Structures are given as structure tokens and as C-alpha cells.
Amino acid sequence: MSVHPRAGQPAQRADLVDVPHLITSYYAEHPDPADPAQQVAFGTSGHRGSSLRRSFNEDHIVAVSQAICEYREHQGYRGPLFVSKDTHALSEPATVSALEVFAANGVTVLIDSRDGYTPTPALSHAILTNRHRGADGVVVTPSHNPPADGGFKYNPPHGGPADTDATKWIQDRANALLADGLRGVRRIPYARALAAGTTERFDFVGAYVDDLPSVIDIEAIRAAGVRIGADPLGGASVAYWAEIADRHKLDLTVVNPVVDPTFGFMTLDWDGRIRMDCSSPYAMASLIGKRADYQVATGNDADADRHGIVTPDAGLMNPNHFLAVAIDYLYRQRDGWPAGTAIGKTLVSSSMIDRVAEDLGRTLIEVPVGFKWFVPGLLDGSVGFGGEESAGASFLRRDGSVWTTDKDGILLCLLASEIVATTGRSPSEHYGDLVARHGAPAYARVDVASTREEKVVLGRLSPEQVTATELAGEPITAKLTAAPGNGAAIGGLKVVTASGWFAARPSGTEDVYKVYAESFQGPEHLARIQEEARGVVSAALRSA
């Protein structure tokens, strides 16, 4: 991927979205139900799109909201529905549209008591602490996507991302409603929806912030006086970080408390676009420049389900590196966790985690991409930590019970501070210890152009279709099209050797397939793996 010449530089006026035009398009533009690009499409994180492309308009939201009401009825869900939103410009009107439909269907809805923004982990926490009421929820967010995008996702009563059975049902029903001109949508005006007896208020901020000592050693952070700089990147965590500092008396500075739907304070991402990706050194350039001011500096994306960790000695940590450090620390420090508690990782996360798990004597559960695969284990406590290479993770409370079943970027940022407080060393210094013990992996992801037909074939490959026996000079030890941790299809291919691996998965939004690769022999060996991976995949596609 070529890097834009202005990547990492402050956004300029010409880079900013026209918010009035965006909002007008939300209401005035209508999707063509026959155009696949304008239909409801639930990916791993719900439906996403832009009103400017007729892929996230009011029609979509009222159709999806009605479909969720009918899905809840079909499943027998009678509890309250928590509704939260992030700071993207389309999140506010989409929330209003959704509430009009939920109220008309008689659904008891809980919205923020402060009329503020709510991170995804705070919603998951609210659902789980209200399990006795049979709660579920909706998050209006496109995560780290650019400012012109909107997103809408559903979390069932287990608190985590909805599984495919739920998302397909909701998606199909929503598209049927669109095709029928929305005649099956029930809806009342917003003022009536707010006045309806079914709309209640909930203190998301207080419930989440007050409960943090049950999962993080807040006392240790406070006692050590760790200097923390937290950058919400203009997202939903802005009020949470201020509240955390105040309630728990931490030396914590909210680096940028500004909320602006254009996100004009951002530095441009690798492709020259504004994107609130806290794992990107380009999007995080401003905070990285302040790294000497804090012992730990942290960033979150717009719905705070992702984390970025900046240390004085290393700058922005690679997400894989911090996941490995977090796992090593937690499984040595959390004496309230049962000895049999396993470690969860996605199959494209670093094999450093495999080596850490072996060193800890813990079971490693490797699952396909998607945080939903960690939900059952986190819920029953059999998995202590679940993490993805895209900087998303969560873990159990200190007593071994569930905290959240969705990604929690705030939690992982606070964990970095706890590590500094209890060990006196930065997470990046701890990663240096892991490298000395287990070796230094080189890791990268590249995109390879492919046709839509090739992507379909790649997603359905079987191990027998891979005829190669060696990869970058080493015998192939495993050819995987199903995850070893749960047997679920990975929608692609993973090939493993003693000191390296690659995984190839089709993109859900572009005509490319993504190649993740890693080598413990260094960058040159990694380059060989990447090059040969294309040949292995091409040969498998030809044989299919």
C-alpha cells in the first residue's frame, strides 16, 4: 500500500466533510433496494455506509430498527434495549430515527441520562450488569471509519457482537422492508417517542467508571502517580476519561477534549483520509509527538472499542506487541483467575502470543477473525483474555467473572497504566523482555488484487486444494481453512511453518484479498513468505 504524501500531517479545510450536506443526504436521499451497494449489509461490526453513497440513509435505519424489533419478538426478548451512539455526524440522526421505531413497537429503551456519547464497551457492560432484566443493545457507530460514514450494530443479551444467525435474519428482513417501500415499519414522531413511557434514562458513564476497580488495579495507578495522557480522538470516550480522572483521582490529562463531527483536529491516515484509527502511527501522530510528556499515552477510536498505546521509549506500540505483553502480565498477576482459564486470539494475531501462552502453561484458543468468537468464553470465564490484531481486546474482572463481551479500548489503555504502576517499566520495555525470551517476529499485512469470483473461491478453499509442501524454505506443518480453537470456518486459508505463517482472507469491501504474514527469522524471511504466499494462493485458486 502506497503512503499518501500528507499522511501524518494535520487535516486541512479541503479534507473535511460537509456536515450539513451529509445530514441532508441522510434524510433526502433514498437507496435503490435492487442495488447491492445500497442494501443493508451486516459485516463483522454491523451495517456501515455513508448517506453520500446512499448506503446509510434514514430508510436503512428505520428498516434495520424494525427488523431488530421483530427479531427480538421472534427470540422472545422482553428486556430493555440499551441504545448508544458515538460522535460521527450521522450517529445523531440515526439514533433519532431508531428511537422513533423502537417506541412505536413498544420496546423499552434505555438512553444516556446525560444525552452524551457512549462507547461500545460501556454498552456491553450495561447489558451484562442488567442480565437479570434480559437486556440487549444497539450501538450507532462506524467505529474508526472516516467522518462521512455511519454504522449501526446489534448486541444481543450476551453483550457481545451478534452472531451470523442474528445479523443475517436482521439484514434479510431489513432489505425486505426496503424493497416493500417501508410499509411494514412502525414509527412515531421523536417527541412522542421520548415522552413514551417506554423510553427511560440510564447513567452509562457512572455505571462503567464506578465499576472499573473490579477489573483494573486503580489503587496501584493512583498510588504510583502514573502520568497518563488520554486522547479520545474526538470520540465517545471523551467524557469517560474526564470522569475516570475525577472519580479515581488519577494524574490523567484528556489530551484533546474536543468533539467535532468533521474530526478536523486529526492528522491524516496512511491514505490521506481522516480516520480515527488509534493503531495507525499516521492518525496518532499528534499524540506520538507528546509521548515525552506522559509515562503512558493512550488513544481510542470513535466508539472506544480499540486501543492505542504510546510509550516514551518506543512511541506507538504495534497492537500485536501490546496484546502479548498484556497476556503475559495478566496471567501472572491475576491470582483470582482459575488456573484453567484459557487465552483467546484470532488466527491473524502474532504467534508471539502462542509462545507466551506456552511459557505460561495456558491453553491457547485460536479462532477466526471477529470478536464474537470470544463471547462464550468471556461470558462463562473459561477464557480470561480475548484479543485481535486490530487492537481490540477485553478480559475478565479481577475475580474471574465477566467484564465485557465486546472490545474495550478504555480497559486496555488503563491496563497499560497498571503495568507501569506495578512494575515500574513501560509496556514496550516488557515487550523487549518477551523478544529476548521468545525471538523477534516480523509481521505485516498487504493487499493483493483479486476478482470477486476469486474471493468467493478463496473463502471456500479446503486444505486439500493447497498442494505446496514448503513455504520460504521450511516444511509446511499446517494448512488451515478452519480455526483450530473452535473448528469454525476462517473464510480463507492459513499456512504454518516452524518459524512463520501466512493467512489469506478475501476483503468484504474491496476487490482484494488480505495477506497477513509473520516470520521469526526477520524481515527478509517475511518478504519471502509474502511473495510465496501469492503463489500458494494462486495455485489453490486454479485447482478449485
Coordinates of C-alpha atoms in Angstrom, one line a residue:
M1 CA 0.0 0.0 0.0
S2 CA 1.5 3.4 -1.0
V3 CA 1.5 6.0 1.7
H4 CA -0.1 9.4 0.9
P5 CA 2.5 12.3 0.9
R6 CA 0.5 14.1 3.6
A7 CA 0.0 11.1 5.9
G8 CA 0.6 12.0 9.5
Q9 CA 0.1 15.8 8.8
P10 CA -2.8 17.9 10.1
A11 CA -6.0 17.9 8.2
Q12 CA -6.8 20.9 6.1
R13 CA -10.1 22.6 5.3
A14 CA -10.4 20.7 2.0
D15 CA -10.1 17.4 3.8
L16 CA -13.2 18.0 5.9
V17 CA -16.7 16.5 5.3
D18 CA -19.6 18.9 4.6
V19 CA -21.7 18.0 7.6
P20 CA -24.9 19.9 6.5
H21 CA -24.8 18.1 3.2
L22 CA -24.1 14.8 4.9
I23 CA -27.2 15.2 7.2
T24 CA -29.4 16.5 4.4
S25 CA -28.4 13.4 2.3
Y26 CA -29.4 11.2 5.2
Y27 CA -33.0 12.4 5.0
A28 CA -33.3 13.4 1.4
E29 CA -31.6 10.5 -0.5
H30 CA -33.2 7.1 -0.8
P31 CA -31.4 3.8 -1.6
D32 CA -32.3 1.7 -4.6
P33 CA -33.3 -1.7 -3.0
A34 CA -32.2 -3.5 -6.1
D35 CA -28.6 -2.2 -5.9
P36 CA -26.5 -4.4 -3.7
A37 CA -24.2 -1.5 -2.9
Q38 CA -27.3 0.3 -1.4
Q39 CA -28.8 -2.5 0.5
V40 CA -28.4 -3.3 4.2
A41 CA -25.3 -5.4 4.7
F42 CA -24.2 -6.6 8.1
G43 CA -20.5 -7.3 8.3
T44 CA -18.5 -8.3 11.4
S45 CA -19.5 -5.0 13.0
G46 CA -23.0 -4.3 11.8
H47 CA -24.2 -2.2 8.8
R48 CA -21.9 0.6 7.7
G49 CA -22.0 3.1 4.9
S50 CA -22.5 6.8 4.0
S51 CA -25.5 8.9 3.2
L52 CA -23.4 10.4 0.3
R53 CA -23.3 6.9 -1.3
R54 CA -26.9 6.0 -0.4
S55 CA -25.7 3.2 1.8
F56 CA -26.5 4.8 5.2
N57 CA -29.7 6.8 5.0
E58 CA -32.8 7.1 7.1
D59 CA -34.5 4.3 5.1
H60 CA -31.8 1.9 6.1
I61 CA -32.0 2.8 9.8
V62 CA -35.8 2.6 10.2
A63 CA -35.7 -0.7 8.3
V64 CA -33.0 -2.2 10.4
S65 CA -34.6 -0.9 13.6
Q66 CA -37.9 -2.5 12.7
A67 CA -36.1 -5.7 11.8
I68 CA -34.4 -5.7 15.2
C69 CA -37.8 -5.3 16.9
E70 CA -39.2 -8.3 15.0
Y71 CA -36.0 -10.3 15.7
R72 CA -36.4 -9.6 19.4
E73 CA -40.1 -10.7 19.3
H74 CA -39.1 -13.8 17.4
Q75 CA -36.4 -14.7 20.0
G76 CA -38.7 -13.8 22.9
Y77 CA -36.5 -11.0 24.2
R78 CA -38.6 -8.8 26.5
G79 CA -35.9 -6.9 28.4
P80 CA -34.8 -3.3 27.9
L81 CA -32.9 -2.3 24.8
F82 CA -29.8 -0.1 25.6
V83 CA -29.1 2.5 22.8
S84 CA -25.8 4.3 22.5
K85 CA -24.1 6.5 19.9
D86 CA -20.7 7.8 19.0
T87 CA -19.6 11.2 17.7
H88 CA -19.8 10.7 14.0
A89 CA -22.2 13.2 12.3
L90 CA -24.6 10.5 11.1
S91 CA -24.9 8.9 14.6
E92 CA -27.2 11.5 16.0
P93 CA -29.9 11.4 13.2
A94 CA -29.7 7.7 13.0
T95 CA -30.3 7.4 16.8
V96 CA -33.3 9.6 16.5
S97 CA -34.7 7.5 13.6
A98 CA -34.1 4.3 15.6
L99 CA -35.8 5.6 18.7
E100 CA -38.9 6.6 16.7
V101 CA -39.2 3.0 15.5
F102 CA -38.4 1.3 18.9
A103 CA -41.0 3.4 20.7
A104 CA -43.7 2.7 18.1
N105 CA -43.0 -1.0 18.6
G106 CA -43.4 -0.7 22.4
V107 CA -39.7 -1.6 23.1
T108 CA -38.4 -0.3 26.4
V109 CA -35.4 1.7 25.5
L110 CA -32.6 3.0 27.8
I111 CA -30.7 6.0 26.6
D112 CA -27.9 8.1 28.2
S113 CA -29.1 10.1 31.1
R114 CA -26.7 12.9 30.2
D115 CA -27.6 13.0 26.5
G116 CA -24.0 12.2 25.7
Y117 CA -22.0 9.7 23.7
T118 CA -21.5 6.1 24.8
P119 CA -18.6 3.8 24.0
T120 CA -19.3 0.3 22.8
P121 CA -17.7 -1.3 26.0
A122 CA -19.9 0.8 28.2
L123 CA -23.0 -0.6 26.4
S124 CA -21.7 -4.1 26.7
H125 CA -21.0 -3.5 30.4
A126 CA -24.6 -2.2 30.8
I127 CA -26.1 -5.2 29.1
L128 CA -24.2 -7.6 31.2
T129 CA -24.9 -5.9 34.6
N130 CA -28.6 -6.0 33.6
R131 CA -28.7 -9.6 32.6
H132 CA -31.3 -10.2 35.2
R133 CA -33.6 -7.9 33.1
G134 CA -32.8 -9.7 29.8
A135 CA -31.2 -6.6 28.3
D136 CA -29.7 -6.2 24.9
G137 CA -28.5 -3.2 22.9
V138 CA -27.8 -1.2 19.8
V139 CA -24.6 0.9 19.1
V140 CA -24.8 3.6 16.5
T141 CA -21.2 3.8 15.3
P142 CA -18.9 3.0 12.3
S143 CA -16.0 2.6 14.7
H144 CA -12.8 4.2 13.3
N145 CA -14.2 4.9 9.9
P146 CA -14.0 8.3 8.2
P147 CA -16.3 11.2 9.2
A148 CA -18.7 10.7 6.3
D149 CA -19.6 7.2 7.5
G150 CA -22.3 5.9 9.7
G151 CA -22.7 2.5 11.4
F152 CA -25.4 0.5 13.2
K153 CA -24.8 -2.7 15.1
Y154 CA -26.8 -5.0 17.4
N155 CA -25.6 -6.7 20.6
P156 CA -27.9 -9.5 21.9
P157 CA -28.3 -10.4 25.6
H158 CA -24.8 -11.9 25.8
G159 CA -23.5 -8.4 25.5
G160 CA -21.1 -9.0 22.5
P161 CA -21.4 -8.7 18.8
A162 CA -24.3 -10.5 17.2
D163 CA -23.6 -13.8 15.6
T164 CA -24.2 -14.5 11.9
D165 CA -27.6 -16.1 12.6
A166 CA -28.9 -12.9 14.1
T167 CA -27.2 -10.5 11.6
K168 CA -28.4 -12.4 8.6
W169 CA -32.0 -12.5 9.9
I170 CA -31.9 -8.8 10.6
Q171 CA -30.2 -7.9 7.3
D172 CA -32.7 -10.0 5.2
R173 CA -35.7 -8.6 7.0
A174 CA -34.5 -5.0 6.7
N175 CA -33.9 -5.5 2.9
A176 CA -37.3 -6.9 2.5
L177 CA -38.8 -3.9 4.2
L178 CA -36.8 -1.6 1.9
A179 CA -38.0 -3.5 -1.1
D180 CA -41.6 -3.1 0.1
G181 CA -41.3 0.6 0.4
L182 CA -41.0 0.5 4.2
R183 CA -44.7 -0.3 4.6
G184 CA -44.0 -2.7 7.4
V185 CA -42.2 -0.1 9.5
R186 CA -43.9 1.2 12.6
R187 CA -42.9 4.7 13.7
I188 CA -44.0 7.7 15.8
P189 CA -42.5 11.2 15.9
Y190 CA -39.4 11.8 18.0
A191 CA -41.1 14.0 20.6
R192 CA -43.7 11.3 21.3
A193 CA -41.0 8.6 21.4
L194 CA -39.2 10.5 24.1
A195 CA -42.4 11.1 26.0
A196 CA -43.5 7.5 25.7
G197 CA -43.4 5.5 28.9
T198 CA -41.1 3.0 27.2
T199 CA -38.2 5.5 27.0
E200 CA -36.0 5.6 30.1
R201 CA -32.7 7.1 31.1
F202 CA -29.5 5.3 32.2
D203 CA -26.2 6.6 33.6
F204 CA -23.8 4.8 31.3
V205 CA -20.8 6.8 32.5
G206 CA -21.3 6.3 36.2
A207 CA -22.1 2.6 35.9
Y208 CA -19.0 1.9 33.9
V209 CA -16.5 4.3 35.7
D210 CA -17.5 3.3 39.2
D211 CA -17.1 -0.4 38.4
L212 CA -13.5 -0.1 37.0
P213 CA -11.7 -1.1 40.3
S214 CA -13.3 -4.5 39.9
V215 CA -11.2 -5.1 36.7
I216 CA -8.2 -2.8 37.0
D217 CA -5.9 -2.0 39.9
I218 CA -6.9 1.6 40.0
E219 CA -5.4 2.0 43.5
A220 CA -2.0 1.0 42.3
I221 CA -2.2 3.5 39.4
R222 CA -3.2 6.3 41.8
A223 CA -0.6 5.4 44.4
A224 CA 2.2 5.3 41.8
G225 CA 1.1 8.7 40.4
V226 CA 1.4 7.4 36.8
R227 CA 1.2 10.4 34.4
I228 CA -1.4 9.4 31.8
G229 CA -2.3 11.3 28.6
A230 CA -5.6 10.0 27.1
D231 CA -6.7 11.1 23.6
P232 CA -10.3 10.2 22.7
L233 CA -9.6 11.2 19.1
G234 CA -12.8 13.2 19.3
G235 CA -14.8 10.0 20.1
A236 CA -17.3 8.7 22.6
S237 CA -14.7 8.2 25.4
V238 CA -14.1 11.9 25.9
A239 CA -16.5 12.2 28.9
Y240 CA -15.3 8.9 30.3
W241 CA -11.7 9.8 30.6
A242 CA -12.5 13.1 32.4
E243 CA -14.8 11.1 34.7
I244 CA -12.1 8.5 35.3
A245 CA -9.6 11.1 36.3
D246 CA -12.0 12.9 38.6
R247 CA -13.6 9.9 40.3
H248 CA -10.5 7.9 40.8
K249 CA -8.1 10.8 41.5
L250 CA -5.6 9.9 38.8
D251 CA -2.9 12.0 37.2
L252 CA -4.7 11.8 33.9
T253 CA -4.9 14.5 31.3
V254 CA -7.5 14.4 28.5
V255 CA -5.1 15.5 25.7
N256 CA -7.8 16.6 23.3
P257 CA -11.4 17.1 24.8
V258 CA -12.8 18.5 21.5
V259 CA -15.8 16.8 19.8
D260 CA -16.1 17.9 16.2
P261 CA -18.1 15.8 13.6
T262 CA -15.6 16.8 10.9
F263 CA -12.7 15.5 13.1
G264 CA -10.7 18.4 11.7
F265 CA -8.1 18.1 14.5
M266 CA -6.9 14.8 13.3
T267 CA -3.7 14.0 11.3
L268 CA -4.3 12.2 8.1
D269 CA -4.1 8.4 7.9
W270 CA -1.9 6.4 5.6
D271 CA -4.1 7.1 2.6
G272 CA -4.6 10.8 3.1
R273 CA -8.1 10.4 4.7
I274 CA -9.3 11.3 8.1
R275 CA -9.7 8.1 10.1
M276 CA -9.8 7.6 13.9
D277 CA -7.6 4.6 13.9
C278 CA -5.7 4.5 17.1
S279 CA -3.4 1.7 15.9
S280 CA -2.1 3.9 13.0
P281 CA 1.1 5.9 13.5
Y282 CA -0.3 8.4 11.0
A283 CA -3.6 9.0 12.7
M284 CA -1.9 9.1 16.1
A285 CA 0.9 11.4 15.0
S286 CA -0.1 14.2 17.3
L287 CA -0.2 12.1 20.4
I288 CA 3.1 10.4 19.5
G289 CA 4.6 13.8 19.4
K290 CA 3.6 14.3 23.0
R291 CA 5.0 11.0 24.2
A292 CA 7.7 12.5 26.4
D293 CA 5.0 14.3 28.5
Y294 CA 3.5 11.1 29.9
Q295 CA 4.5 7.8 31.3
V296 CA 1.7 6.3 29.2
A297 CA -0.3 8.0 26.4
T298 CA -3.3 6.3 25.0
G299 CA -5.8 6.7 22.1
N300 CA -9.2 5.3 21.3
D301 CA -11.2 5.2 18.2
A302 CA -14.7 6.8 17.9
D303 CA -16.6 4.2 19.9
A304 CA -13.6 3.3 22.1
D305 CA -13.6 -0.4 21.4
R306 CA -9.9 -0.1 20.2
H307 CA -6.8 1.0 21.9
G308 CA -3.5 2.6 21.0
I309 CA -0.6 2.6 23.5
V310 CA 2.2 5.2 23.3
T311 CA 5.3 4.9 25.5
P312 CA 8.1 7.4 25.9
D313 CA 10.7 4.9 24.8
A314 CA 9.0 3.3 21.8
G315 CA 6.2 5.6 20.6
L316 CA 3.1 3.8 19.3
M317 CA 3.3 0.1 20.1
N318 CA 2.3 -2.4 17.4
P319 CA -1.1 -3.9 18.6
N320 CA 0.3 -7.4 18.5
H321 CA 3.1 -6.4 20.8
F322 CA 0.9 -4.9 23.4
L323 CA -1.5 -7.9 23.3
A324 CA 1.4 -10.2 24.0
V325 CA 2.6 -8.0 26.9
A326 CA -1.0 -7.7 28.3
I327 CA -1.4 -11.5 28.3
D328 CA 1.9 -12.2 29.9
Y329 CA 1.2 -9.6 32.6
L330 CA -2.4 -10.6 33.4
Y331 CA -1.9 -14.3 33.6
R332 CA 1.0 -13.8 36.0
Q333 CA -0.8 -11.2 38.1
R334 CA -4.5 -12.1 38.3
D335 CA -4.5 -14.7 41.1
G336 CA -8.3 -14.6 41.2
W337 CA -8.4 -16.2 37.7
P338 CA -8.7 -20.0 37.7
A339 CA -5.7 -22.0 36.6
G340 CA -7.6 -23.4 33.7
T341 CA -8.5 -20.0 32.2
A342 CA -7.5 -20.0 28.5
I343 CA -6.1 -17.4 26.2
G344 CA -8.0 -16.3 23.1
K345 CA -6.5 -14.9 19.9
T346 CA -7.6 -14.6 16.3
L347 CA -5.7 -16.6 13.7
V348 CA -4.1 -13.5 12.2
S349 CA -2.7 -12.3 15.5
S350 CA 1.0 -12.7 16.2
S351 CA 2.5 -16.1 17.1
M352 CA 4.3 -14.3 19.8
I353 CA 1.1 -14.9 21.7
D354 CA 1.4 -18.7 21.1
R355 CA 4.9 -18.6 22.6
V356 CA 3.7 -16.6 25.6
A357 CA 0.9 -19.0 26.2
E358 CA 3.2 -22.0 26.1
D359 CA 5.6 -20.2 28.5
L360 CA 2.6 -19.6 30.9
G361 CA 1.4 -23.1 30.6
R362 CA -2.0 -21.9 29.5
T363 CA -4.3 -23.3 26.8
L364 CA -4.4 -21.1 23.6
I365 CA -7.7 -20.9 21.7
E366 CA -7.3 -19.7 18.1
V367 CA -10.5 -18.5 16.4
P368 CA -11.5 -16.8 13.1
V369 CA -11.4 -13.1 12.7
G370 CA -14.2 -11.4 14.7
F371 CA -14.6 -10.7 18.4
K372 CA -17.9 -12.6 18.5
W373 CA -15.9 -15.8 18.8
F374 CA -14.6 -14.8 22.3
V375 CA -18.1 -14.1 23.7
P376 CA -18.9 -17.6 25.1
G377 CA -15.5 -18.0 26.8
L378 CA -15.5 -14.5 28.4
L379 CA -19.1 -14.9 29.5
D380 CA -18.5 -18.1 31.4
G381 CA -14.9 -17.3 32.5
S382 CA -13.3 -20.1 30.6
V383 CA -11.3 -17.5 28.5
G384 CA -9.5 -14.8 30.5
F385 CA -8.4 -12.7 27.6
G386 CA -9.6 -12.3 24.0
G387 CA -7.7 -10.2 21.6
E388 CA -7.5 -9.2 17.9
E389 CA -4.5 -7.9 15.9
S390 CA -6.6 -4.9 15.0
A391 CA -6.1 -3.5 18.6
G392 CA -9.3 -4.9 20.1
A393 CA -9.4 -6.9 23.3
S394 CA -11.2 -7.4 26.6
F395 CA -10.5 -9.5 29.7
L396 CA -12.1 -10.7 33.0
R397 CA -12.6 -8.9 36.2
R398 CA -10.0 -9.5 38.9
D399 CA -12.2 -12.2 40.5
G400 CA -12.5 -14.1 37.2
S401 CA -16.0 -13.1 36.3
V402 CA -17.1 -11.4 33.1
W403 CA -16.5 -7.6 32.5
T404 CA -17.5 -7.1 28.9
T405 CA -18.0 -9.4 25.9
D406 CA -17.2 -6.7 23.4
K407 CA -13.8 -5.0 22.8
D408 CA -12.9 -2.4 25.4
G409 CA -10.3 0.1 24.4
I410 CA -10.6 2.1 27.6
L411 CA -9.8 -1.0 29.7
L412 CA -6.7 -1.9 27.7
C413 CA -5.4 1.7 28.0
L414 CA -5.8 1.5 31.7
L415 CA -4.1 -1.8 31.8
A416 CA -1.0 -0.2 30.3
S417 CA -1.0 2.3 33.2
E418 CA -1.4 -0.5 35.7
I419 CA 1.6 -2.3 34.2
V420 CA 3.7 0.9 34.6
A421 CA 2.4 1.3 38.2
T422 CA 3.0 -2.2 39.4
T423 CA 6.3 -2.9 37.6
G424 CA 7.9 0.5 37.2
R425 CA 8.5 -0.3 33.5
S426 CA 6.7 0.6 30.3
P427 CA 4.8 -2.0 28.2
S428 CA 7.3 -1.6 25.4
E429 CA 10.2 -2.5 27.8
H430 CA 8.2 -5.6 28.8
Y431 CA 7.9 -6.5 25.1
G432 CA 11.7 -6.3 24.9
D433 CA 11.8 -9.0 27.6
L434 CA 9.4 -11.2 25.5
V435 CA 11.6 -10.7 22.4
A436 CA 14.7 -11.7 24.4
R437 CA 12.9 -14.8 25.6
H438 CA 11.0 -15.9 22.5
G439 CA 12.5 -14.2 19.5
A440 CA 11.7 -11.1 17.4
P441 CA 8.8 -11.6 15.0
A442 CA 8.4 -9.5 11.8
Y443 CA 4.7 -9.0 10.9
A444 CA 2.9 -7.3 8.1
R445 CA -0.3 -7.2 6.1
V446 CA -0.6 -6.5 2.4
D447 CA -3.5 -6.4 0.0
V448 CA -3.5 -8.4 -3.3
A449 CA -5.8 -7.5 -6.2
S450 CA -8.3 -10.2 -7.0
T451 CA -11.7 -10.6 -8.7
R452 CA -14.9 -11.2 -6.9
E453 CA -15.0 -14.7 -8.3
E454 CA -11.6 -15.4 -6.9
K455 CA -12.6 -14.0 -3.5
V456 CA -15.6 -16.4 -3.4
V457 CA -13.3 -19.4 -4.2
L458 CA -10.7 -18.3 -1.6
G459 CA -13.4 -18.2 1.1
R460 CA -14.4 -21.8 0.3
L461 CA -11.0 -23.5 0.0
S462 CA -10.2 -26.8 1.6
P463 CA -6.8 -27.8 2.9
E464 CA -6.5 -30.5 0.1
Q465 CA -6.5 -27.8 -2.5
V466 CA -3.2 -26.5 -1.2
T467 CA -0.5 -28.6 -3.0
A468 CA 2.6 -26.8 -1.7
T469 CA 4.8 -28.6 0.8
E470 CA 7.2 -25.9 1.7
L471 CA 7.0 -22.2 2.5
A472 CA 10.1 -19.9 2.4
G473 CA 12.5 -22.8 2.8
E474 CA 10.6 -24.6 5.6
P475 CA 8.2 -27.6 5.6
I476 CA 4.6 -26.7 5.9
T477 CA 3.3 -28.0 9.2
A478 CA -0.4 -27.0 8.9
K479 CA -2.8 -25.9 6.2
L480 CA -5.9 -24.5 7.8
T481 CA -9.3 -23.4 6.5
A482 CA -10.9 -23.9 9.9
A483 CA -9.8 -22.3 13.2
P484 CA -8.0 -24.9 15.4
G485 CA -9.6 -23.3 18.6
N486 CA -13.3 -24.0 17.6
G487 CA -13.4 -25.6 14.2
A488 CA -15.2 -22.6 12.7
A489 CA -14.5 -21.8 9.0
I490 CA -12.0 -18.9 8.7
G491 CA -13.3 -17.8 5.3
G492 CA -9.8 -18.2 3.8
L493 CA -6.5 -20.0 4.3
K494 CA -3.7 -20.1 6.8
V495 CA -0.4 -21.9 6.1
V496 CA 2.0 -22.5 9.0
T497 CA 5.7 -23.5 9.3
A498 CA 8.0 -23.8 12.3
S499 CA 9.1 -20.1 12.3
G500 CA 6.5 -18.4 10.1
W501 CA 3.0 -18.3 8.7
F502 CA 0.6 -16.5 6.4
A503 CA -3.1 -16.1 6.2
A504 CA -5.1 -15.0 3.2
R505 CA -8.7 -13.7 3.5
P506 CA -10.9 -12.0 1.0
S507 CA -11.9 -8.4 1.7
G508 CA -15.6 -7.8 2.3
T509 CA -15.5 -4.3 0.8
E510 CA -12.8 -4.2 -1.9
D511 CA -11.7 -6.5 -4.8
V512 CA -8.6 -7.6 -2.9
Y513 CA -7.6 -10.4 -0.6
K514 CA -5.6 -9.6 2.5
V515 CA -2.4 -11.5 3.2
Y516 CA -1.2 -11.4 6.9
A517 CA 2.2 -12.9 7.4
E518 CA 4.8 -13.3 10.2
S519 CA 8.4 -14.6 10.5
F520 CA 10.6 -15.2 13.5
Q521 CA 13.6 -15.2 11.1
G522 CA 13.4 -11.5 10.3
P523 CA 12.2 -9.1 7.6
E524 CA 13.9 -10.9 4.7
H525 CA 12.3 -14.2 5.5
L526 CA 8.9 -12.3 6.0
A527 CA 9.3 -10.9 2.4
R528 CA 9.8 -14.5 1.1
I529 CA 6.7 -15.7 2.9
Q530 CA 4.7 -12.8 1.5
E531 CA 5.9 -13.5 -2.1
E532 CA 5.4 -17.2 -1.9
A533 CA 2.0 -16.8 -0.3
R534 CA 0.7 -15.3 -3.5
G535 CA 1.9 -18.3 -5.4
V536 CA 0.4 -20.7 -2.9
V537 CA -3.0 -18.9 -3.1
S538 CA -2.9 -18.6 -6.9
A539 CA -2.2 -22.3 -7.3
A540 CA -5.0 -23.2 -4.9
L541 CA -7.4 -20.9 -6.8
R542 CA -6.5 -22.6 -10.1
S543 CA -7.1 -26.0 -8.7
A544 CA -10.5 -25.1 -7.3

